[in-house]
CSV table of C-alpha atoms in Angstrom, one decimal:
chain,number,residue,atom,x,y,z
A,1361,UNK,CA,-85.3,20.7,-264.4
A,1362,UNK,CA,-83.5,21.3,-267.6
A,1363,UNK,CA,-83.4,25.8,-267.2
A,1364,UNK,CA,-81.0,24.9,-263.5
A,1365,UNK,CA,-78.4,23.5,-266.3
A,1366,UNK,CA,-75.3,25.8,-267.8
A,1367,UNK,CA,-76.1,27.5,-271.1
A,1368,UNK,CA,-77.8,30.1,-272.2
A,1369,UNK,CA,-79.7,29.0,-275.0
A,1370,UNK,CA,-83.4,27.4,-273.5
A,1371,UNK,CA,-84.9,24.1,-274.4
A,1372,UNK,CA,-88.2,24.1,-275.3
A,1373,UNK,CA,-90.4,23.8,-272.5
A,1374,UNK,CA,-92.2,20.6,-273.9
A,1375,UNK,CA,-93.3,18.9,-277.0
A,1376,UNK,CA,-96.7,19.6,-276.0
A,1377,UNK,CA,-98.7,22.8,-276.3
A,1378,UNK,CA,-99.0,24.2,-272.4
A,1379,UNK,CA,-101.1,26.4,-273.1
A,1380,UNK,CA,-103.6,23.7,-273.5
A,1381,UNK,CA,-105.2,21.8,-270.4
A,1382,UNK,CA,-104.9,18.2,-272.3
A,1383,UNK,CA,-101.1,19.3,-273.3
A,1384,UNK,CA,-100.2,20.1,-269.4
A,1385,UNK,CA,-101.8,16.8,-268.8
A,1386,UNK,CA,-99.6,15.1,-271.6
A,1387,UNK,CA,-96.6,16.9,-270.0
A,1388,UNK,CA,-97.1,15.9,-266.1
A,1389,UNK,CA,-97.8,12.4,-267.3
A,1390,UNK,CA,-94.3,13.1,-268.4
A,1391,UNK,CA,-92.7,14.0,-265.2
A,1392,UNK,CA,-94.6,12.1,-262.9
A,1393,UNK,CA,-93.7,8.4,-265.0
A,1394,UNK,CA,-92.0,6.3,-262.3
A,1395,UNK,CA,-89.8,4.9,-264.7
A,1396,UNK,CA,-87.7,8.1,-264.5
A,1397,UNK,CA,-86.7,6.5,-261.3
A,1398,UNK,CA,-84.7,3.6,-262.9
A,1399,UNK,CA,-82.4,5.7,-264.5
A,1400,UNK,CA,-78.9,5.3,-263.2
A,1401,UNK,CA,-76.2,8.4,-261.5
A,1402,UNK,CA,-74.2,7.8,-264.8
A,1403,UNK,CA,-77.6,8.2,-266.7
A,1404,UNK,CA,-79.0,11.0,-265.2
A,1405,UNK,CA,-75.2,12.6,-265.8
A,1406,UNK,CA,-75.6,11.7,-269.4
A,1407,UNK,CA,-78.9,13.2,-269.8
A,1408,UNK,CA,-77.6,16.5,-268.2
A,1409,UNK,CA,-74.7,16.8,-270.1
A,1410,UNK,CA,-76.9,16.2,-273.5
A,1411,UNK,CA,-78.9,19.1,-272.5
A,1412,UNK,CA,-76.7,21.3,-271.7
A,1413,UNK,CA,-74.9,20.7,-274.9
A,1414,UNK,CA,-78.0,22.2,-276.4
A,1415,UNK,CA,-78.3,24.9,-273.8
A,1416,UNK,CA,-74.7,25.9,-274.9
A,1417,UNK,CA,-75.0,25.7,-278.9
A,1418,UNK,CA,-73.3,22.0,-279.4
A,1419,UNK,CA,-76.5,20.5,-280.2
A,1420,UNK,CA,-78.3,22.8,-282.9
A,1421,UNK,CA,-82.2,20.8,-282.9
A,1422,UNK,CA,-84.1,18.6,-280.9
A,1423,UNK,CA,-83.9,14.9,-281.1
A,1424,UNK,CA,-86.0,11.8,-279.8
A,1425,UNK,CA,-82.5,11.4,-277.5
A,1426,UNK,CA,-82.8,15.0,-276.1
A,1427,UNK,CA,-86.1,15.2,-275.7
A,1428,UNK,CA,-85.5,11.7,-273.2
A,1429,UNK,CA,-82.9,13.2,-271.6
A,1430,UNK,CA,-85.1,16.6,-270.8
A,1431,UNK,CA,-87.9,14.2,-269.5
A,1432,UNK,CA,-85.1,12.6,-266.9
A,1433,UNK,CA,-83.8,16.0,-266.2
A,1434,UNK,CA,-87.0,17.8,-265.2
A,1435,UNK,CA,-88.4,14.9,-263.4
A,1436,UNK,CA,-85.6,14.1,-261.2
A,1437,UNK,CA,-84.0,18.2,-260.7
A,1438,UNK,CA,-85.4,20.6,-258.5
A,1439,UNK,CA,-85.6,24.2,-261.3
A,1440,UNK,CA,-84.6,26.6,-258.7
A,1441,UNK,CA,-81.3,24.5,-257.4
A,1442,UNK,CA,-80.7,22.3,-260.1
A,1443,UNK,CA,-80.1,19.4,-258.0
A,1444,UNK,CA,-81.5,15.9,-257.5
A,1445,UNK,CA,-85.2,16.0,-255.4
A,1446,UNK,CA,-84.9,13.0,-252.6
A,1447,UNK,CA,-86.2,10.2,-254.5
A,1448,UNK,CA,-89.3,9.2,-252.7
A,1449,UNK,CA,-90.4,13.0,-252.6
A,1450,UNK,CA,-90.2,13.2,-256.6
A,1451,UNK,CA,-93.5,13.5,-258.8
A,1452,UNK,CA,-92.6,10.5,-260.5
A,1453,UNK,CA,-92.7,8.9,-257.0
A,1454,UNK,CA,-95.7,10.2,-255.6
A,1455,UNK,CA,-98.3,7.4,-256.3
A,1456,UNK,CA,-96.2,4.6,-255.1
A,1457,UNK,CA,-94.6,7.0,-252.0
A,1458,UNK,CA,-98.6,7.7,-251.5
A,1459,UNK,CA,-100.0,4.3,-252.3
A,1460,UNK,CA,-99.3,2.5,-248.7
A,1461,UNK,CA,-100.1,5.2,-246.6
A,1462,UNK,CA,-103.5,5.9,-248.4
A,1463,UNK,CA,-104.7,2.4,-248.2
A,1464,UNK,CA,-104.1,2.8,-244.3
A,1465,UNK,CA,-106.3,5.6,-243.9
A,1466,UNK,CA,-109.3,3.9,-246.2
A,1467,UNK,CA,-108.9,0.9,-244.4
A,1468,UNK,CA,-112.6,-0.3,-243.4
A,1469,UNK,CA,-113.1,0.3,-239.2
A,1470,UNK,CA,-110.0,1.8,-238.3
A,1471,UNK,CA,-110.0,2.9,-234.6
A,1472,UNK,CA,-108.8,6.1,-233.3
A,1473,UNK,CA,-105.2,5.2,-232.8
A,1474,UNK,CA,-105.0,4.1,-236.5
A,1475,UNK,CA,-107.0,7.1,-237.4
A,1476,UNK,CA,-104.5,9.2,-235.6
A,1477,UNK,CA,-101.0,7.7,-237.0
A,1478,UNK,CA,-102.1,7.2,-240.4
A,1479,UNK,CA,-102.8,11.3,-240.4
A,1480,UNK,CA,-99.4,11.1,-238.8
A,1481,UNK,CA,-97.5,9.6,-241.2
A,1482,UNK,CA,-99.6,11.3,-244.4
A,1483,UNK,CA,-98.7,14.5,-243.1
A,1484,UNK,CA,-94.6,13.9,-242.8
A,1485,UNK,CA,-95.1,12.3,-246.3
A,1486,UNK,CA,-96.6,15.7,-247.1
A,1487,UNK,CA,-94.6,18.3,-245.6
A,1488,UNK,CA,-91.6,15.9,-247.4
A,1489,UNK,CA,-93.1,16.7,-250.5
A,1490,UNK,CA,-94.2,20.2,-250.2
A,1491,UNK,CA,-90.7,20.8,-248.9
A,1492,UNK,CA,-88.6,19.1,-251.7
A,1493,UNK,CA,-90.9,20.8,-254.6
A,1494,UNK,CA,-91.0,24.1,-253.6
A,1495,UNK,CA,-90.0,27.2,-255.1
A,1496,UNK,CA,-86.3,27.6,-253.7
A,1497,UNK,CA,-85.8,31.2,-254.2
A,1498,UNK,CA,-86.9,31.9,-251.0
A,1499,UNK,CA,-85.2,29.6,-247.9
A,1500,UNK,CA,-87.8,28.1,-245.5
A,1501,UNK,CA,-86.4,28.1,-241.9
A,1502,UNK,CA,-86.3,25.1,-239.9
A,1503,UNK,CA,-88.2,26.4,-237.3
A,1504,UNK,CA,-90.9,26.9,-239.7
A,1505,UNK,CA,-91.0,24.4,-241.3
A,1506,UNK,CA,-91.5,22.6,-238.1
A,1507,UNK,CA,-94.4,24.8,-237.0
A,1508,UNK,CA,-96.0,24.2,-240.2
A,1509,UNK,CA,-95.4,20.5,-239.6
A,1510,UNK,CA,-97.3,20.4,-236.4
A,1511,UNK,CA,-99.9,22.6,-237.2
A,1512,UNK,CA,-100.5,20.6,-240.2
A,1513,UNK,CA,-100.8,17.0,-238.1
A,1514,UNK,CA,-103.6,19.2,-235.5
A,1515,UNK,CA,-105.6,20.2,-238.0
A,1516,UNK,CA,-105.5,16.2,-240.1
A,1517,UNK,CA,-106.2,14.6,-237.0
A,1518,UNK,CA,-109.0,16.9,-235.3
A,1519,UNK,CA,-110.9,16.8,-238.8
A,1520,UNK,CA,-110.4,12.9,-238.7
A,1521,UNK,CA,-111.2,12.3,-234.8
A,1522,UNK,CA,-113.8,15.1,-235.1
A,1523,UNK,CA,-115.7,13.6,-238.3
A,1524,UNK,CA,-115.4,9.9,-237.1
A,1525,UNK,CA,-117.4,10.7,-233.9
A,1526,UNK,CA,-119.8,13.1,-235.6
A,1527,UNK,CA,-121.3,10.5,-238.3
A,1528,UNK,CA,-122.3,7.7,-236.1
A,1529,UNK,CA,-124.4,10.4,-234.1
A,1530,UNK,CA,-126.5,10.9,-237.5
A,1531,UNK,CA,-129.7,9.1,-236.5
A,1532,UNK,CA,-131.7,10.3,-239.2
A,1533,UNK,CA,-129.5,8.8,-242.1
A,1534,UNK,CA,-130.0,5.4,-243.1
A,1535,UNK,CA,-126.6,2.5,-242.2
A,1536,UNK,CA,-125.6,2.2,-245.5
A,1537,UNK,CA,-125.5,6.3,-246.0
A,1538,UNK,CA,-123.5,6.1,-242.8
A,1539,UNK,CA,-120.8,3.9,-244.0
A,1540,UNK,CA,-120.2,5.7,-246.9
A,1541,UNK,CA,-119.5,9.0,-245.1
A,1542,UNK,CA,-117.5,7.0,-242.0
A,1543,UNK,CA,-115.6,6.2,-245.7
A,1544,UNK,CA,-115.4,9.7,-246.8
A,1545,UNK,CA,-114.3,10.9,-243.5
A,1546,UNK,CA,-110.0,10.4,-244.4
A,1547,UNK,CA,-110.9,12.3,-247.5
A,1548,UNK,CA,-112.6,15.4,-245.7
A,1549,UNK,CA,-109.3,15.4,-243.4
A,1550,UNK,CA,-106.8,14.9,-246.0
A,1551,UNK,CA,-108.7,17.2,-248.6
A,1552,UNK,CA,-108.8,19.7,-245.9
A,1553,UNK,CA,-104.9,19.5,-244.3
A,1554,UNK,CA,-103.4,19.0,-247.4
A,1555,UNK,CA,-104.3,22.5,-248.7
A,1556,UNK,CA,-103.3,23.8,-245.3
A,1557,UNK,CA,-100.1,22.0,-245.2
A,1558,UNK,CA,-99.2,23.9,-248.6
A,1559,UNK,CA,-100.1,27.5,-247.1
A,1560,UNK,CA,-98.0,26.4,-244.1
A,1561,UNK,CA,-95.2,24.9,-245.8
A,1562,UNK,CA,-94.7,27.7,-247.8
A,1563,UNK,CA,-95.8,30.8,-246.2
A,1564,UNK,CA,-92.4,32.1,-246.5
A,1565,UNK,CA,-93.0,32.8,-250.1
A,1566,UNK,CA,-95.9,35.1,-249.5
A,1567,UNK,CA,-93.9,37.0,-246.6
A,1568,UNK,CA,-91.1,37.4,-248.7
A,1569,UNK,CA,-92.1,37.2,-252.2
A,1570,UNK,CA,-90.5,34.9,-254.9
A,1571,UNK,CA,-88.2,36.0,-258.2
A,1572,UNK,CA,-90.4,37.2,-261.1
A,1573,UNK,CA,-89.0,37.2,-264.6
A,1574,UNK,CA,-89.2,39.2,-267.9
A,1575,UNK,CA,-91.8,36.6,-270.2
A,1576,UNK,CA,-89.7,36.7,-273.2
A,1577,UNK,CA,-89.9,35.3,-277.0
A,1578,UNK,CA,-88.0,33.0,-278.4
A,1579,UNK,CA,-85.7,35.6,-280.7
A,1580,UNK,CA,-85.1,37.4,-277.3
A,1581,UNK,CA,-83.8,34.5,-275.4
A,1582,UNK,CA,-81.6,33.7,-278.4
A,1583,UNK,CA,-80.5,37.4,-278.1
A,1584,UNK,CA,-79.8,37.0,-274.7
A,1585,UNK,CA,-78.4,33.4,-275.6
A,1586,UNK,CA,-75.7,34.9,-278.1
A,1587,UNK,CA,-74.4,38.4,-275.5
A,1588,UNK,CA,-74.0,35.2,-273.3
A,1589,UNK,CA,-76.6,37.1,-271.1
A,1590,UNK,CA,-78.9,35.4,-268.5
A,1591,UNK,CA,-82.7,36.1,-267.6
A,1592,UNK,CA,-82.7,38.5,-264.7
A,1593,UNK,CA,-84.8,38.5,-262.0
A,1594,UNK,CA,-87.4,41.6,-262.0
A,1595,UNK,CA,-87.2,41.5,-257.8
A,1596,UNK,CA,-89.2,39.1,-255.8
A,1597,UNK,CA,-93.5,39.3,-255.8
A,1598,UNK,CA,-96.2,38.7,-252.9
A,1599,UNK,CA,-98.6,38.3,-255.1
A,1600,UNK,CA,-97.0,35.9,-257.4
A,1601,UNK,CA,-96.2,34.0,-254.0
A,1602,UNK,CA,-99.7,34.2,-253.3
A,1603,UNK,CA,-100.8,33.0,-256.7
A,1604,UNK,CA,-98.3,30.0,-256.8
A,1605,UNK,CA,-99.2,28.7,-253.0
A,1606,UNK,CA,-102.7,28.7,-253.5
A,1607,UNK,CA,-102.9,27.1,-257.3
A,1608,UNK,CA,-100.5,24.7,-255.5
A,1609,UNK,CA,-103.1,24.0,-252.7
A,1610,UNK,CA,-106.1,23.6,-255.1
A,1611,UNK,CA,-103.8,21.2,-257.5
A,1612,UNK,CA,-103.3,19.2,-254.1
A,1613,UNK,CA,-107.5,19.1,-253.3
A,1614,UNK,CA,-107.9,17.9,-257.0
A,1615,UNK,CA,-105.3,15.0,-256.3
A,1616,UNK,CA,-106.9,14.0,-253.5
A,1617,UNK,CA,-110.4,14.3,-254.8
A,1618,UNK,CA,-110.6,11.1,-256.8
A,1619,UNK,CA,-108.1,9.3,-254.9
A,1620,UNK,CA,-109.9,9.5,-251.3
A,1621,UNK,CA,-112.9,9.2,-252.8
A,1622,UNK,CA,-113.3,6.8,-255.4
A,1623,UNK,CA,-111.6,3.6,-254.1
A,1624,UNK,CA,-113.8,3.7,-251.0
A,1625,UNK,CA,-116.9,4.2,-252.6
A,1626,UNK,CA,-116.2,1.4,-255.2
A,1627,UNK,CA,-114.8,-1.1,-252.1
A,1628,UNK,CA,-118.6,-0.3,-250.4
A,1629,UNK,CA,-120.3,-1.9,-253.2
A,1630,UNK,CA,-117.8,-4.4,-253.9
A,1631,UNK,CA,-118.3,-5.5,-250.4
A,1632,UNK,CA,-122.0,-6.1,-251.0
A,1633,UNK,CA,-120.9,-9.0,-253.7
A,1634,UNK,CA,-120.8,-12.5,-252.6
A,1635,UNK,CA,-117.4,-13.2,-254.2
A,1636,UNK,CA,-115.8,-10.4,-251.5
A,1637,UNK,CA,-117.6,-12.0,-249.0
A,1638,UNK,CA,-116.5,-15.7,-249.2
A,1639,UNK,CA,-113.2,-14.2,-249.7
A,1640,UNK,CA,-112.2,-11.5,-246.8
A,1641,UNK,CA,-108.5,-11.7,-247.1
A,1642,UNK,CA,-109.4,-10.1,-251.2
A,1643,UNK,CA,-110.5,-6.4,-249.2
A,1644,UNK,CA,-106.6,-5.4,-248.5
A,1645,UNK,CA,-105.4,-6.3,-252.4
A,1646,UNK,CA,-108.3,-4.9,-254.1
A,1647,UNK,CA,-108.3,-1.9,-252.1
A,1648,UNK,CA,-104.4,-1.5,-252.9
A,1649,UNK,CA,-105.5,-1.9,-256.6
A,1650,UNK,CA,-108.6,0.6,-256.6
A,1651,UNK,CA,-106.0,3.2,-254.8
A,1652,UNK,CA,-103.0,2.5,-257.3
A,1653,UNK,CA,-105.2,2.8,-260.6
A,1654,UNK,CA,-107.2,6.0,-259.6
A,1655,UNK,CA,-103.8,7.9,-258.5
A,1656,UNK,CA,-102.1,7.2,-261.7
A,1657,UNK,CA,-104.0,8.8,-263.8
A,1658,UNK,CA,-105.3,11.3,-260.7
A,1659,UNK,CA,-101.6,13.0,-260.5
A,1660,UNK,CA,-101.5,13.8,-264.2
A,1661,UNK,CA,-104.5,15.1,-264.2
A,1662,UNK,CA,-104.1,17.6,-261.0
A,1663,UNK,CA,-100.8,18.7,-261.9
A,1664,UNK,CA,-101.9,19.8,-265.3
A,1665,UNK,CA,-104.7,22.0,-263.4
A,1666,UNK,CA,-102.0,25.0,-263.6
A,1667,UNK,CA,-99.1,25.8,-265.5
A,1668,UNK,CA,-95.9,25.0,-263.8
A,1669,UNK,CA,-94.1,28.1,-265.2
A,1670,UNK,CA,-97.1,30.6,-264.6
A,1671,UNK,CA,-97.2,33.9,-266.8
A,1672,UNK,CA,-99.3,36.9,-265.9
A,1673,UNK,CA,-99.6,40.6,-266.7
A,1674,UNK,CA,-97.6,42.9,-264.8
A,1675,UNK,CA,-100.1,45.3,-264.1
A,1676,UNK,CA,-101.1,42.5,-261.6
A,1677,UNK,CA,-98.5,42.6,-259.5
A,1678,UNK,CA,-96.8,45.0,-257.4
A,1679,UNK,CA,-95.8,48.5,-258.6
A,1680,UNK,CA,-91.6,48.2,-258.9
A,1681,UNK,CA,-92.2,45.0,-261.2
A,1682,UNK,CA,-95.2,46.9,-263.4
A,1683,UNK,CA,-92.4,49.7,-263.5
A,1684,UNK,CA,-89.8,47.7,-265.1
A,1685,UNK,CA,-92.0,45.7,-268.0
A,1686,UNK,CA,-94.9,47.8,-268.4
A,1687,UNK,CA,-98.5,47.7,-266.7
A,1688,UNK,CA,-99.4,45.2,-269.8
A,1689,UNK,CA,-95.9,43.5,-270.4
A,1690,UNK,CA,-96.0,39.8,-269.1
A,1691,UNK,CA,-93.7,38.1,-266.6
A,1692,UNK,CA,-93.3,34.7,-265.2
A,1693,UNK,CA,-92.2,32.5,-262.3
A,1694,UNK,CA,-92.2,29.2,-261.0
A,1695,UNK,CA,-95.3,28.2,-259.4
A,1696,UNK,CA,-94.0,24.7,-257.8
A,1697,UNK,CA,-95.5,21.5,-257.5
């Protein structure tokens, strides 16, 4: 994003009012637009070297050009290290990185095996993307992050196996209620791993803490800007850790939500209708289509559930960061994605 970038003079942080749920959702339509991944080495060294032109004073207002570049910036560089995220684990690659391995697990009668490798590979493509996005100020070890990896595959695939021998067992529920929840069943295990996988994944952060900063004005950061001064850290927080992992989790639940559940519930009934039936081939496509529209505006919509950059009184933190703002002075910190 553009605050990794030289200069000590901040862009704004959007166009759009965050402090707004509909402006959040304005701004994560923003980073997660997949045409951000067309843009070029030589573009994306154009767009950082417009912004930090205006993080260093060159550039004295914003203009329709830098506010395109910022978009490129944040949706293509990690805040915390200020370089590239691996393409397919971007934002603004999500739905299409996600859209082939969810239309696996909601495809109609899958046995156990497919059960078992479609949690498989959604996992990897999770821990990928937990991994690329998360806060960097604290490193995750590669022995955890393996741990968490497995752990995270266990727990998809004994919901899954678990679920998918439980429902047909329901004697007292009418077929039709039974497909729907044999239907339902990737979304219970995905719902429930995902969140998991994000505790896992980055546990480190609530063992160690992350960086907590001053929350400052925008005549302070130009006061900082012009003693060529940057924000310090306050130390690293548990608590913020805490509060970032699990917002992250519940952001994760809300993507999935829709996603997992929609497209099969629609593809029930659509399988009811004689034009489905005379054409069988039709189920793959349309299930491809029902998955690709609810998860572009799904994304959006989850990402904007919390504020990125999260700001929250002191006084609920720990003690040596209350000390050094105040018990009602505010600080921030990057939550993640």
């Amino acid at each position: 994003m553009s605050a990794s970038l030289p200069g000590k003079r901040d862009l704004p942080a959007s166009r759009y009012n965050l402090d707004t749920y509909w402006g959040r959702v304005r701004q994560s339509a923003d980073l997660a637009d997949p045409r951000t991944l067309f843009v070029s080495s030589a573009g994306l060294e154009s767009a950082k070297s417009l912004v930090s032109s205006y993080k260093q004073g060159h550039v004295q207002s914003m203009t329709p050009e830098l506010w395109k570049a910022k978009k490129v910036v944040d949706s293509t560089l990690h805040p915390d290290t200020g370089r590239p995220v691996f393409l397919p684990f971007r934002m603004s690659c999500f739905v299409i990185s996600n859209l082939i391995v969810t239309a696996g697990m909601l495809t109609p009668g899958l046995q156990t095996t497919g059960t078992l490798l479609w949690q498989i590979t959604n996992q990897s493509l999770n821990v990928a993307i937990n991994s690329a996005n998360a806060n960097k100020s604290t490193a995750l070890s590669t022995s955890t992050l393996i741990q968490s990896y497995f752990l995270a595959v266990s727990a998809s695939c004994s919901v899954a196996l678990g679920l998918n021998s439980l429902v047909p067992r329901l004697k007292r529920i009418s077929p039709g209620t039974r497909t729907v929840l044999t239907r339902l069943v990737p979304f219970a295990a995905v719902a429930s791993a995902g969140a998991l996988n994000v505790f896992l994944m980055r546990g480190e952060e609530i063992r160690k803490g992350i960086d907590v900063y001053p929350s400052l004005n925008e005549d302070q950061k130009q006061q900082l800007a012009k003693e060529g001064k940057d924000i310090e850290s306050l130390g690293k927080s548990k608590k913020a850790a805490t509060i970032a992992v699990a917002e992250t989790a519940l952001s994760r639940v809300f993507n999935a939500t829709p996603i997992m559940v929609l497209p099969p519930l629609i593809l029930v009934r659509l399988q009811k209708t004689e034009w489905l039936r005379r054409r069988p081939r039709m189920v793959l496509p349309v299930n491809l289509g029902l998955i690709l529209t609810t998860s572009v505006f799904a994304l959006p919509l989850a990402l904007a559930a919390f504020p990125t950059r999260q700001r929250i009184r002191a006084g609920n933190l720990e003690r040596e960061i209350m000390e050094k703002v105040g018990e009602d002075g505010m600080v921030e910190f990057n939550r993640g994605i």
